[in-house]
Structure formats: structure tokens, C-alpha cells
Amino acid sequence: MSTTPAPWRLGHRPALDGLRGVAVVIVVADHTGYLPEPAGGIGVVVFFVLSGFLITRMIGESRDAGSWSLGAFVANRFVRLFPALALMVTVVSAVLLVQGFPVEEMADRAVPALTYVQNMEPATSFSVFGQTWSLGVEEQFYLAWPLVLPWVLGRARPRIVLAVAIAASAAAMIASGRDWLPMHAYALLAGCLLALVGPLRPHAWLVPAGALGLLVSIDLAPSLDRIYVYGPLVATPAAVLLVAGAVPGDRMLALAPLRFVGRISYAVYLWHVPLLRLTGTTYGRADALLPIAVAVALAIASTLVVEEPLRRAWRASRTTSQPATHPTAVVRVVRAELPGQVALLGQHRSPPQQAPLEG
């Protein structure tokens, strides 16, 4: 039985990179004070919907092709996400330790970020690693969804099952307001549901309608009760429209500058919060521009010199005799590739072709 409702393959869609760029710009504009709270949470919702969509397509297409492996999937996610996170946490921790920050307190902040449980930590002030709460939500989803998806697809009406799950998650968010996976699953599952509707056809109104909905949500959310709960909730339909419009292709979202911002969006998301916190310029508007410029420079270096070379080396290693799912294969790639790539910092590297279906 096919795990996807239609025999179509997603491949690499440039407009989705541009949509990532839009999402991270919204997050940064919030944290620098140029957009009101909870615009950052609304930007994260765009990431969540996009991740749910891409991961569902990735799993479904792999299962249909007979190449699905849970171990390979988890290893791919590790290589895709963890090295950049570890680099950021290590550098920021070293800076704070040099400044006299107690080792025990530093560990209390670094360990939840590195183990993807920041979202389950008690709510505190805007932590230096506070942005990693969303990484925790996504990583927990990546571990659970491959196990749940086959069960969902085995139901007589899988889309109705997902719709009920979305409603239940939204209700859980309204009831508790916590950042745990069940409370944020509504946005991820909305993307999953979109992935199950079959090939998405181009409609000129989708991206404009989604963009308008996002702008209205950003403008409306500050006046809502419990803005961090209801703001992202009301923005989710707009995020779904944006993803649905970007998949068939959109000229604005596929513009090269926006796609490049999307290409470095993960690293920008990682680095911008520590730079703002370390300089005391969070919500500082003009005062925050220099730290953001440094964050962007670090993000470019992280993407071009660490993340992308490691992913290329990992893909190449999967053609060797050692199974790619073996843990030592991941360690071997990181140990072999990372020192040489760090040595290339500052050197020109031609941009490689991005791999398709990256969440």
C-alpha cells in the first residue's frame, strides 16, 4: 500500500528556500524590536508548517521507493542540524566562561540546548540559548512522526485523523500554553496534512493571500489575550497558504537574495539571539543592527564552511561499504571533514547545489 496519496515527487523547490528566508527575517525583526511580539513566534510557525510538510513528503517518498530507513533518517537529521548547533553553543559558552560565568550555570544552559529539551525547561527570561526551544520541538517531532505516520496512513481517512489531531493540539496549547511538542504539534501537523493532499497545483492567489494573512496576524496578535498562544495559532492558516503557494513555484519567493537568506536561515536563527544577548541589544532597533550583521557573517561561515561540507561528505559516505545508519559512520564523517573545513574559513567557495527535501 502506498504511503502517499499520489505518485508525485517534491524535489528541490527554490521558493521554499525563499520562504525560509521570510520566516527568519520575521523572527529577527521581532528580536531587534522592528516588529512587535509575538512576530517571532509567527515566524517560527512558518518554519513548523514547512518542516511538517517536507518531512512527511521525505518519509512517504522514501517508503514508496523502498529506501526508507529510520536509522538513516535520524542520522540525516543529526548531520543536518547538530554540528551547527554544537558550534554555536561551544563558541558562546566559551565567551561566557572567559567573562567569568560560572561553569555550573553555563552547563545548566548549554545542556538543554544540546539535548533538544530546551522547550521543556521552566520558562525564564530571554536566555542566551532560548531560541533553541523550537529546535527541541522539531527534533522531538522528527523522532515521533516516522513512527506515527504509518499508523495515520493506515486509517480509512488519514486526513480526518490529522485534522482531529491538529484541533486537539491547538486545544492543548490554549489550555496549557507550554512549549512542549503536543502543544505546538498543530503547526507541524498542518504541514503534514498539506503533504497528503496530492500534487499541489499553482494558484496565483495562494502566496499573496498567505502573505496578507501573515501581515494581518502580526498586526493583530499584540492585541490578543495570551499573545504567545493565540498569535501563532491565528497565523497557522496563512503559513499553510504560503507553503502551498511556494511548492509549485513563486517568482517573488524564488528571488536569489531571498533564497540565499533561506539557505543561511538555520544558522542565522542560531546565532542572532546570543549576539543580541551578549551585547545587550535585544529589542534595541538600531543598536541591534551591528550584532545582527555579525550574526549574519557567522551564519554564512557556519553554512558554507561547516554545515554544507559536512552534509556533502555525509551523502558521499553513504555510498561506501559501511552502512550509513551505523553511528560510527556519522562520527567518522564529522571527525574527518570538520577540521579541514574550519581551516578554510575566509576562503572563497563556490555555492554547491542544495540537496532536495531538507527540512
Short mmCIF file of C-alpha atoms in Angstrom, two decimals:
data_model
loop_
_atom_site.label_atom_id
_atom_site.label_comp_id
_atom_site.label_asym_id
_atom_site.label_seq_id
_atom_site.Cartn_x
_atom_site.Cartn_y
_atom_site.Cartn_z
CA MET A 1 0.00 0.00 0.00
CA SER A 2 1.43 3.35 -0.99
CA THR A 3 2.17 5.66 1.91
CA THR A 4 1.45 8.74 -0.15
CA PRO A 5 -1.88 9.52 -1.79
CA ALA A 6 -0.42 10.41 -5.18
CA PRO A 7 2.71 9.32 -7.10
CA TRP A 8 4.46 12.68 -7.15
CA ARG A 9 7.92 13.68 -6.00
CA LEU A 10 8.70 17.03 -4.49
CA GLY A 11 12.36 17.52 -5.36
CA HIS A 12 14.08 20.82 -4.66
CA ARG A 13 11.73 23.82 -4.81
CA PRO A 14 13.63 27.15 -4.79
CA ALA A 15 10.63 29.12 -3.50
CA LEU A 16 10.70 27.08 -0.29
CA ASP A 17 14.20 28.43 0.38
CA GLY A 18 12.79 31.90 -0.08
CA LEU A 19 10.01 31.12 2.37
CA ARG A 20 12.62 30.11 4.93
CA GLY A 21 14.21 33.50 4.33
CA VAL A 22 10.91 35.26 5.01
CA ALA A 23 10.42 33.30 8.23
CA VAL A 24 13.85 34.07 9.67
CA VAL A 25 13.56 37.77 8.76
CA ILE A 26 10.31 37.93 10.74
CA VAL A 27 11.97 36.28 13.75
CA VAL A 28 14.98 38.63 13.65
CA ALA A 29 12.79 41.69 13.12
CA ASP A 30 10.90 40.77 16.29
CA HIS A 31 14.00 40.26 18.41
CA THR A 32 15.54 43.51 17.21
CA GLY A 33 12.39 45.49 18.01
CA TYR A 34 11.28 46.28 14.46
CA LEU A 35 8.20 44.05 14.71
CA PRO A 36 6.01 43.64 17.79
CA GLU A 37 5.77 40.49 19.84
CA PRO A 38 4.81 37.74 19.07
CA ALA A 39 6.02 38.14 15.47
CA GLY A 40 8.95 35.85 16.25
CA GLY A 41 6.56 33.08 17.23
CA ILE A 42 4.66 33.64 13.99
CA GLY A 43 7.90 33.27 12.02
CA VAL A 44 8.56 30.01 13.86
CA VAL A 45 5.09 28.78 12.87
CA VAL A 46 6.10 29.18 9.22
CA PHE A 47 9.16 27.02 9.91
CA PHE A 48 6.99 24.43 11.68
CA VAL A 49 4.44 24.15 8.86
CA LEU A 50 7.24 23.89 6.31
CA SER A 51 9.05 21.24 8.35
CA GLY A 52 5.93 19.13 8.77
CA PHE A 53 5.29 19.29 5.04
CA LEU A 54 8.86 18.42 4.00
CA ILE A 55 9.39 15.62 6.50
CA THR A 56 6.11 13.95 5.57
CA ARG A 57 7.00 14.08 1.87
CA MET A 58 10.51 12.81 2.60
CA ILE A 59 9.28 9.83 4.63
CA GLY A 60 6.47 8.99 2.21
CA GLU A 61 8.64 9.16 -0.89
CA SER A 62 11.37 7.04 0.73
CA ARG A 63 8.86 4.40 1.79
CA ASP A 64 7.28 4.30 -1.66
CA ALA A 65 10.73 3.89 -3.24
CA GLY A 66 11.61 1.09 -0.82
CA SER A 67 14.60 3.01 0.54
CA TRP A 68 13.17 4.04 3.91
CA SER A 69 15.37 3.54 6.98
CA LEU A 70 14.61 5.08 10.36
CA GLY A 71 18.28 4.93 11.30
CA ALA A 72 19.33 6.76 8.14
CA PHE A 73 16.60 9.34 8.67
CA VAL A 74 17.75 10.07 12.24
CA ALA A 75 21.38 10.20 11.10
CA ASN A 76 20.47 12.62 8.30
CA ARG A 77 18.70 14.88 10.78
CA PHE A 78 21.73 14.75 13.09
CA VAL A 79 24.19 15.71 10.35
CA ARG A 80 21.81 18.38 9.06
CA LEU A 81 21.18 20.08 12.40
CA PHE A 82 23.55 19.19 15.23
CA PRO A 83 27.01 20.38 14.06
CA ALA A 84 25.89 23.99 13.63
CA LEU A 85 24.10 23.90 16.98
CA ALA A 86 27.13 22.41 18.73
CA LEU A 87 29.40 25.03 17.15
CA MET A 88 27.20 27.90 18.31
CA VAL A 89 26.77 26.56 21.85
CA THR A 90 30.50 25.85 22.17
CA VAL A 91 31.58 29.31 21.00
CA VAL A 92 29.01 31.18 23.07
CA SER A 93 29.77 29.09 26.16
CA ALA A 94 33.49 29.75 25.77
CA VAL A 95 32.87 33.51 25.54
CA LEU A 96 30.72 33.47 28.68
CA LEU A 97 33.23 31.34 30.59
CA VAL A 98 36.05 33.73 29.68
CA GLN A 99 33.86 36.55 31.01
CA GLY A 100 33.62 34.74 34.34
CA PHE A 101 30.28 32.98 34.01
CA PRO A 102 30.16 30.03 36.48
CA VAL A 103 30.77 26.64 34.85
CA GLU A 104 27.79 25.02 36.59
CA GLU A 105 25.38 27.71 35.44
CA MET A 106 26.82 27.55 31.93
CA ALA A 107 26.20 23.81 31.85
CA ASP A 108 22.64 24.35 33.05
CA ARG A 109 22.06 26.49 29.96
CA ALA A 110 24.08 24.55 27.39
CA VAL A 111 22.92 21.00 28.12
CA PRO A 112 19.18 21.57 27.44
CA ALA A 113 20.06 23.28 24.16
CA LEU A 114 22.36 20.47 23.02
CA THR A 115 19.96 17.71 24.04
CA TYR A 116 16.90 19.29 22.40
CA VAL A 117 14.89 19.71 25.59
CA GLN A 118 15.02 23.49 25.93
CA ASN A 119 11.30 23.60 25.20
CA MET A 120 10.63 21.54 28.34
CA GLU A 121 12.67 23.77 30.62
CA PRO A 122 10.82 26.12 33.01
CA ALA A 123 10.07 29.48 31.42
CA THR A 124 12.79 32.04 32.22
CA SER A 125 13.93 35.37 30.88
CA PHE A 126 15.15 35.57 27.28
CA SER A 127 18.02 33.08 27.64
CA VAL A 128 21.20 33.16 25.57
CA PHE A 129 20.09 29.78 24.16
CA GLY A 130 16.37 30.48 24.47
CA GLN A 131 15.82 30.23 20.71
CA THR A 132 16.62 26.50 20.83
CA TRP A 133 13.17 25.77 22.28
CA SER A 134 11.86 25.44 18.72
CA LEU A 135 14.70 23.07 17.80
CA GLY A 136 13.60 20.88 20.70
CA VAL A 137 10.03 20.81 19.41
CA GLU A 138 11.17 19.89 15.89
CA GLU A 139 13.69 17.24 16.96
CA GLN A 140 11.14 15.54 19.19
CA PHE A 141 8.73 15.60 16.25
CA TYR A 142 11.38 14.08 13.96
CA LEU A 143 11.73 11.16 16.37
CA ALA A 144 8.00 10.58 16.82
CA TRP A 145 6.50 11.27 13.40
CA PRO A 146 8.22 8.46 11.43
CA LEU A 147 6.66 6.01 13.90
CA VAL A 148 3.23 7.62 13.87
CA LEU A 149 2.88 8.37 10.15
CA PRO A 150 2.42 4.73 9.01
CA TRP A 151 -0.38 4.33 11.54
CA VAL A 152 -2.06 7.53 10.34
CA LEU A 153 -1.83 6.44 6.70
CA GLY A 154 -3.30 3.07 7.61
CA ARG A 155 -6.55 4.68 8.77
CA ALA A 156 -9.52 4.82 6.42
CA ARG A 157 -9.49 8.65 6.50
CA PRO A 158 -5.95 9.80 7.37
CA ARG A 159 -6.67 13.46 6.64
CA ILE A 160 -9.54 13.49 9.09
CA VAL A 161 -7.29 11.82 11.68
CA LEU A 162 -4.76 14.62 11.18
CA ALA A 163 -7.44 17.30 11.35
CA VAL A 164 -8.61 15.92 14.69
CA ALA A 165 -5.02 15.80 15.95
CA ILE A 166 -4.49 19.42 14.89
CA ALA A 167 -7.60 20.50 16.78
CA ALA A 168 -6.53 18.52 19.85
CA SER A 169 -3.06 20.08 19.80
CA ALA A 170 -4.49 23.59 19.44
CA ALA A 171 -6.81 22.89 22.38
CA ALA A 172 -3.83 21.66 24.42
CA MET A 173 -1.92 24.84 23.61
CA ILE A 174 -4.86 27.01 24.67
CA ALA A 175 -5.29 25.01 27.87
CA SER A 176 -1.64 24.97 28.96
CA GLY A 177 0.42 27.44 26.92
CA ARG A 178 3.52 25.27 27.32
CA ASP A 179 6.19 24.85 24.66
CA TRP A 180 6.04 21.05 24.70
CA LEU A 181 5.68 19.14 21.45
CA PRO A 182 1.99 18.23 21.90
CA MET A 183 1.09 21.91 22.26
CA HIS A 184 2.99 23.01 19.14
CA ALA A 185 2.18 19.95 17.06
CA TYR A 186 -0.78 21.73 15.44
CA ALA A 187 1.54 23.74 13.16
CA LEU A 188 3.74 20.78 12.28
CA LEU A 189 0.70 18.60 11.63
CA ALA A 190 -0.85 21.30 9.45
CA GLY A 191 2.19 20.92 7.20
CA CYS A 192 1.84 17.14 7.35
CA LEU A 193 -1.79 17.40 6.28
CA LEU A 194 -0.82 19.61 3.35
CA ALA A 195 1.70 16.95 2.27
CA LEU A 196 -1.09 14.39 1.99
CA VAL A 197 -3.37 16.29 -0.37
CA GLY A 198 -1.52 15.21 -3.51
CA PRO A 199 0.39 17.30 -6.04
CA LEU A 200 -0.06 20.99 -5.26
CA ARG A 201 -1.21 22.97 -8.30
CA PRO A 202 -0.10 26.56 -8.98
CA HIS A 203 -2.64 29.19 -8.00
CA ALA A 204 -1.61 32.82 -8.26
CA TRP A 205 -3.66 33.83 -5.21
CA LEU A 206 -2.05 31.46 -2.68
CA VAL A 207 1.15 33.35 -1.84
CA PRO A 208 -0.47 36.83 -1.81
CA ALA A 209 -3.29 35.51 0.39
CA GLY A 210 -0.81 33.83 2.71
CA ALA A 211 1.36 36.94 2.89
CA LEU A 212 -1.65 39.10 3.67
CA GLY A 213 -2.79 36.65 6.34
CA LEU A 214 0.67 36.70 7.91
CA LEU A 215 0.77 40.51 7.94
CA VAL A 216 -2.71 40.67 9.49
CA SER A 217 -1.67 38.11 12.11
CA ILE A 218 1.45 40.11 13.02
CA ASP A 219 -0.62 43.29 13.30
CA LEU A 220 -3.48 41.65 15.20
CA ALA A 221 -1.57 39.37 17.56
CA PRO A 222 -0.29 42.02 20.03
CA SER A 223 -3.90 42.94 20.88
CA LEU A 224 -4.90 39.35 21.63
CA ASP A 225 -5.10 37.79 25.05
CA ARG A 226 -2.10 35.47 25.70
CA ILE A 227 -0.31 36.65 22.59
CA TYR A 228 2.22 33.80 22.53
CA VAL A 229 -0.63 31.29 22.41
CA TYR A 230 -3.16 32.91 20.09
CA GLY A 231 -0.74 34.81 17.82
CA PRO A 232 0.91 31.70 16.32
CA LEU A 233 -2.44 29.90 16.25
CA VAL A 234 -4.15 32.53 14.12
CA ALA A 235 -1.13 32.72 11.80
CA THR A 236 -1.05 28.99 11.02
CA PRO A 237 -3.60 29.04 8.14
CA ALA A 238 -1.60 31.82 6.49
CA ALA A 239 1.59 29.75 6.82
CA VAL A 240 -0.18 26.80 5.18
CA LEU A 241 -1.23 29.02 2.26
CA LEU A 242 2.35 30.24 1.85
CA VAL A 243 3.77 26.72 1.74
CA ALA A 244 1.03 25.60 -0.65
CA GLY A 245 1.82 28.52 -2.94
CA ALA A 246 5.60 28.13 -2.74
CA VAL A 247 5.70 24.44 -3.64
CA PRO A 248 4.50 24.85 -7.27
CA GLY A 249 6.82 27.86 -7.56
CA ASP A 250 6.58 31.59 -6.87
CA ARG A 251 8.68 34.23 -8.60
CA MET A 252 9.00 36.53 -5.57
CA LEU A 253 9.93 33.77 -3.13
CA ALA A 254 12.40 32.35 -5.67
CA LEU A 255 14.39 35.59 -5.94
CA ALA A 256 18.09 34.84 -5.44
CA PRO A 257 18.68 37.16 -2.43
CA LEU A 258 15.71 35.72 -0.57
CA ARG A 259 16.79 32.17 -1.39
CA PHE A 260 20.26 32.91 -0.01
CA VAL A 261 18.76 34.21 3.23
CA GLY A 262 16.78 30.99 3.36
CA ARG A 263 19.93 29.00 2.74
CA ILE A 264 21.60 30.50 5.83
CA SER A 265 18.36 30.81 7.84
CA TYR A 266 19.10 27.96 10.26
CA ALA A 267 22.46 29.44 11.23
CA VAL A 268 21.03 32.97 11.44
CA TYR A 269 18.35 31.63 13.78
CA LEU A 270 21.02 30.00 15.94
CA TRP A 271 23.42 32.94 16.16
CA HIS A 272 21.24 36.04 16.34
CA VAL A 273 19.91 35.51 19.86
CA PRO A 274 23.32 35.02 21.56
CA LEU A 275 24.72 38.07 19.77
CA LEU A 276 21.79 40.21 20.90
CA ARG A 277 22.01 38.91 24.46
CA LEU A 278 25.79 39.25 24.75
CA THR A 279 25.64 42.86 23.54
CA GLY A 280 22.53 43.80 25.48
CA THR A 281 20.76 44.98 22.34
CA THR A 282 17.69 42.72 22.29
CA TYR A 283 14.75 44.82 21.01
CA GLY A 284 17.28 47.65 20.58
CA ARG A 285 16.30 48.52 16.99
CA ALA A 286 19.23 50.49 15.51
CA ASP A 287 21.56 49.40 18.31
CA ALA A 288 20.86 45.78 17.35
CA LEU A 289 21.90 46.13 13.70
CA LEU A 290 25.64 45.62 14.25
CA PRO A 291 25.18 42.44 16.33
CA ILE A 292 22.80 41.14 13.66
CA ALA A 293 25.37 41.88 10.96
CA VAL A 294 27.90 39.84 12.94
CA ALA A 295 25.34 37.07 13.36
CA VAL A 296 24.76 37.01 9.60
CA ALA A 297 28.52 36.82 8.94
CA LEU A 298 28.84 33.93 11.39
CA ALA A 299 25.83 32.27 9.80
CA ILE A 300 27.37 32.48 6.34
CA ALA A 301 30.60 30.94 7.65
CA SER A 302 28.70 28.23 9.51
CA THR A 303 26.62 27.36 6.44
CA LEU A 304 29.35 27.41 3.80
CA VAL A 305 32.26 26.06 5.83
CA VAL A 306 30.67 23.68 8.32
CA GLU A 307 27.09 22.65 7.55
CA GLU A 308 27.09 22.16 3.78
CA PRO A 309 30.51 20.44 3.53
CA LEU A 310 29.52 18.02 6.29
CA ARG A 311 26.25 17.21 4.52
CA ARG A 312 28.07 16.61 1.23
CA ALA A 313 30.59 14.36 2.96
CA TRP A 314 27.78 12.50 4.68
CA ARG A 315 25.95 11.88 1.42
CA ALA A 316 29.19 10.66 -0.17
CA SER A 317 29.83 8.33 2.78
CA ARG A 318 26.51 6.60 2.20
CA THR A 319 27.93 5.08 -0.98
CA THR A 320 30.73 3.31 0.93
CA SER A 321 30.60 -0.20 2.28
CA GLN A 322 29.77 0.83 5.86
CA PRO A 323 26.02 1.29 6.39
CA ALA A 324 25.10 4.95 6.72
CA THR A 325 22.89 4.13 9.68
CA HIS A 326 25.86 2.99 11.78
CA PRO A 327 26.70 5.58 14.48
CA THR A 328 30.43 5.42 13.74
CA ALA A 329 29.71 6.47 10.16
CA VAL A 330 28.34 9.78 11.40
CA VAL A 331 31.27 10.29 13.79
CA ARG A 332 33.76 9.39 11.07
CA VAL A 333 32.35 11.98 8.68
CA VAL A 334 32.33 14.76 11.29
CA ARG A 335 35.85 13.99 12.51
CA ALA A 336 37.27 13.72 9.01
CA GLU A 337 35.57 16.72 7.44
CA LEU A 338 35.20 19.38 10.15
CA PRO A 339 38.87 20.31 10.86
CA GLY A 340 39.64 20.82 7.19
CA GLN A 341 36.54 22.90 6.62
CA VAL A 342 37.21 25.15 9.62
CA ALA A 343 40.68 25.79 8.16
CA LEU A 344 39.00 27.15 5.05
CA LEU A 345 37.22 29.97 6.86
CA GLY A 346 37.53 33.15 4.88
CA GLN A 347 38.37 31.40 1.62
CA HIS A 348 36.03 31.66 -1.36
CA ARG A 349 33.91 28.62 -2.01
CA SER A 350 31.52 28.28 -4.93
CA PRO A 351 27.99 27.63 -3.70
CA PRO A 352 27.03 23.97 -4.05
CA GLN A 353 23.67 22.72 -5.25
CA GLN A 354 21.44 22.23 -2.25
CA ALA A 355 20.07 18.80 -1.57
CA PRO A 356 16.34 18.34 -2.12
CA LEU A 357 13.80 17.89 0.62
CA GLU A 358 15.75 19.36 3.51
CA GLY A 359 13.53 20.11 6.48
#
